[in-house]
Each structure stands twice: as structure tokens, then as C-alpha cells.
Amino acid sequence: MSIPVILFGSFVILLLLNVPIALSLGLSSLAAMLANDTLLTMLPMQLHTSIGKFTLLAIPFFILAGNVMEKAGISERLINLADKTVGHKKAGLAIVAVITSCFFAAISGSGPATVAALGAILIPAMIKSGYDKGMSASLLATSGAIGIIIPPSIAFVVYGSIAEQSIGRLFIAGITPGLLIGAALIIASLILCRKMPIEQKEKAPREEVWEALKDAFWGLMMPVIILGGIYGGIFTPTEAAAFSAVYGILVGIFVYKKINFKGFIDLLVESSVQSAVVLFIVASASVFAWIVTTEGIADMAGEAILTFSGGNKILFLLFVNIILLIAGCFIDAVSAFYLFVPILLPVALELGYDPVAFGVLMTVNLAIGQVTPPVGVNLYVASPMAGINLKEISKSVMPFILAAIAVLLLITYVPQVTLLLPNLMGVK
């Protein structure tokens, strides 16, 4: 039996048996290696080199920083600031949810973390104000997916490591698409809320807005420090991640005073577990990707895709979006990058598509995957907060998915939208 058949056959079987994606990738890779002694001897080296990269150190630091800022009470302060600013407008809480998600995304770098931190407060508040349960949970789930698009983004760190692209340029390239999706979600919310019996608040006095801004100041400074430090040449993305973790700890302990010694130890344990999960996926997926490349499977698949699209960039990009949207229904972003970057990126480069724009395109696809059943992780986080099941939230989320896909098509076929900020700022 050939290596490709063993590799992909065992992978599909394991997925159908509901084996976790990281184990499926690792076990199918091991099965393929057992059929080839030469490949098997390379296993220890591949496992070590896959996670022994300086760039990937950013992952545990960004995870720690996001957890610290969540426990420090920054989510409540961001919500309060947004509420005081735009909460009085029509569908104000929906707008607050999207704006706060964009801000928190610039701290956590994770979709589920954004939904967990904000949804616990906003979903009950929206339902109490007259919003539909499904709409409330769906909006938070979808806006939470912006967490892997707006920097700092763990997804961009992984893509940059695989594709050997500038993480700083990827970070800045993610800002415009992230904000566009936020705007699209607000428009969709305004349309959906027209027939809901929503309570409308009075406009907050200027003094309350100012107090809310001062209260949220230290949290708002975090993305400014991270991105300003990177683009100002003060530190690398990895160093920025470490600095943001230290900054978050200091703010949580000494400024907001929400983190004590026991809470700090719990944060370290929780962040270590989350980091171990991500890096285990990275190790398993990278070995799988190495076999795909070494055995020439990536080249064959790339040539087949190129032949299928007839060298037409429009058809190729459509094909890429369809593949990734389907893949996002079943696998996480990190695994998807290791599976598809070796196959799709060379074809994109051959057709003259910018690799940074392609990384953002892939990330937006996989962000949408966080809210597409049956494995839309954000849906599982948001639905219990609204007291609804997966079936109900899966129906309610469709308008928001369509809004996000509209933005996806824009950045796919007009990559200049994605590259506008990096080019203006001269980020390499």
C-alpha cells in the first residue's frame, strides 16, 4: 500500500472515529512512517524542529497575555467604554459587542477566548434588553472569530512560521479585513434588529464617557504597545509577546488589582495547558506536512489544482475558499495551515498572488470556520451562555456567516485592500 493512501486513509478513518485532530494527524503520520523505515528514523528530529523555533515562542506568551487581561477585568472595562460611547444608538448593545470584540481581539489573539470573556457579560445583557437569544449568541460567536484576524494573532504566527513570511507584515495586514468584518457584522445586526423589541438607552453624559475611558486606559494601551513596539523596531513579534505578558501581569496585579498570588499561579497553569495543546497540534501537524512534502504529495496536489483551475487565478481562489471553508467546519486553524499551506501556497505564488495577502485570506476562511457547524468551536462556547442548543445557534448564525463571506470575497479578489496598510506603512 502506498504512503499517500496510508497517510490520508488512516487520517480520515481516525477523524470519522471522532479522534481529536492532533492525535489523528500524529497517528496517521506514524502509520505512514511505519511503512517506510527511512521516514521513521526522522521522527524525533521532525518533532523537535517543528516546535523548536524562536518564532513559535510568541504563542505561549500571547496566550498568557490574553488570559491575564481577561482575568484582570479588562473585558468589563472595554464593554463599559463601548457602552458609554455607542450604547444609546439603535441596536446599541449589538454594536458594543462587535466593537468590544475587535478591541479584545487585539489583546487575546484567540477566538474562543474573546467569546468566553465577552459573551458571559454581553449575551445575558442583550437577551435582557430584548434581543433574540440565537441572534445574541451568534453575534458574539462570529465577532469573537475576529480574534484570529486582528493582531496579535496566533494564526498569523503559525502561518508566518510555515510560509517564512514576516509576522509583522501579516499582523498589520490583518487589521483592515478584521475591521471590515466587524463593520459587516454591525450592518447585519442593524438589519436583524429592526423587528426586535429592543430597549434603547439614553446617551451617556460626557463625564461618564471620560471616566470609562480612563478606567479602560491600561487595557487599551496593550495593543498599542505590542503593535507600536513591533513597527517601531523596538522588538520582534516574539519579544512583543513576552513584553505584553509581563505588562498584563503588572496591570492585573498593581493597577486593576484583580489578580492575587493564587490567581497568578492558576493563570500560569491554565496558560501552560493551553500552550501545550497548541504546540502538540503544531508538532503533529508539522510531521504530517513534512511527509506530504517529502513524498511529493504536495507537488502532485498542487499540480492537480493548477490543472483543474486551468491556470485561472479567479477559479483557483474560488477553489481555495471552498476547500478552506469546508475544512474549517472540521479542523482548527493551526492544523489547516500545516495541511494546506504546502499545497496551496506554491500554486498561489506561481499565479502571482502575494503570500501575505494569501495568509490573510486563509486566516479569514478559518476564522469563519470557528462558527460553522459541526465543529465551530465558538458556537460551543456561546450557545450555553444564551441557554440554547447547537441546532438553534447554527440557524441563527447564518446571516453573520454570509456577512463575513462577503468580506472574504472582497479581500480575495481585491488583495490591495489587505495590503493597503502594510504598503502605506512600509512594513516588510
Steps between C-alpha positions, in 0.01 A plus 500: 500500500640843407601765756235754386220241534617400849548862609168642382300179543593460866448874557145490363414182693625653827299817439187294434564319828494842669867485603632851585659672201849517656500126574358423156781690332765344723375141475447513123853641462637218715309244293655637181846500659467138611458411134831671421799450731679802356215730597478343847861584583421868441211513749693625809676772299178617334314517831781704652555741211126560454462668840861607558455830317555840660195637317267250667600627845248778430215249539529426877575865575196629308283233664626608844446869418144435382416296810650762729302785344181294511542425872610859571152626419591668173197349323255676735683831455501472120129416499425793730697742278328380181160512673551857616612600151250330266260312730225760448480442124250270325612141565758657733592183690559315173737777391666487843550123459678539166715799600603336828584178317731692267676661797525176695622319189798736506581363846413130499585387144248218545141459384367274779673716766330812362158331502553363853617832645234722341207263451456430870417868549348610170276205404286514819489882474382485137230243576378709795477806270274319251745343254424153368700227680631343180595835351684607818705179524568490124622859491744443787620173346563661160652823629722289727647338188656839421743403778718303259496774233577824684856490642652360707385173346629153582379390155729755331793384712445143380448597135806727505708216645388250233505736201812689617323835478538811716272467802508877545369549145234233555391671821448839336335337196237343728371832636293614200328163432424466873341844516307437177351182645409697813322761284320226303379341827369835623306551175356147526404568863321824412295315237414209735409728792238704316209283619629422850353673807832645607531751783691812395721669756550869553827655387763490776625838631845606383635462855402131510663439163819663625499292820447180299790594270732561795394171658572306179820689416753240615325223309471713186874568517587132462445469121657844455815384679511168314450639149684826563800309633508265203460765230722746684783245484522477880443125512411198287150344509632230736655758732178703478306194616727460804477872578120497473482209746715687753301822442171315549622341825611838639169665403295213643686496833586865568255713296169311481589286806291207381780239508643366827780246549269197475330648195839559340604137553166382355559723198843347440357147521205581271725672244748212510224248427363709211851550359574128525182421304590743222864387479395133499281579199793684340734201554252242366391713205854593402605134481192430286588798276863385477390156371263668252789710368772232513290243317415751226131497593491880530650543151254254348203662672620846398537395137153343508347821637686708241376271222145502637492881509665521157750751637212744555564701819130575555403131486798401716407750773138387491620140534724600794213671682270201452767258628583711804139577592423127494821417689417764760182308584710210628855604594664786689703779337843374610444152354350647182809717443734201521274295275430756227784756491751255343241417231328832429767765556737386220210512253399847625858622457517352150185693411652821637294532819668678791593252779399741779159566340465123458573447870229748595260335253564161662463643850167668423370172356604314812356772724164440331562130571481579872126566459408233246353175638561222580833598660462879526676542834363852561145365469565252780631783721215743428190274492496399872529868596169566320337178617455362148625187326733459202213456255342833595823700488599333172185645338541845656865536397437475125444876432826581677687230307368648174615848611848365574512313166418826318815654653694182421413529130605866502846435645540188281454676170624845605814415703600867490244548782705267720837641393401867525619557858825297478594682178411845639704435813786344306493189721720222361 
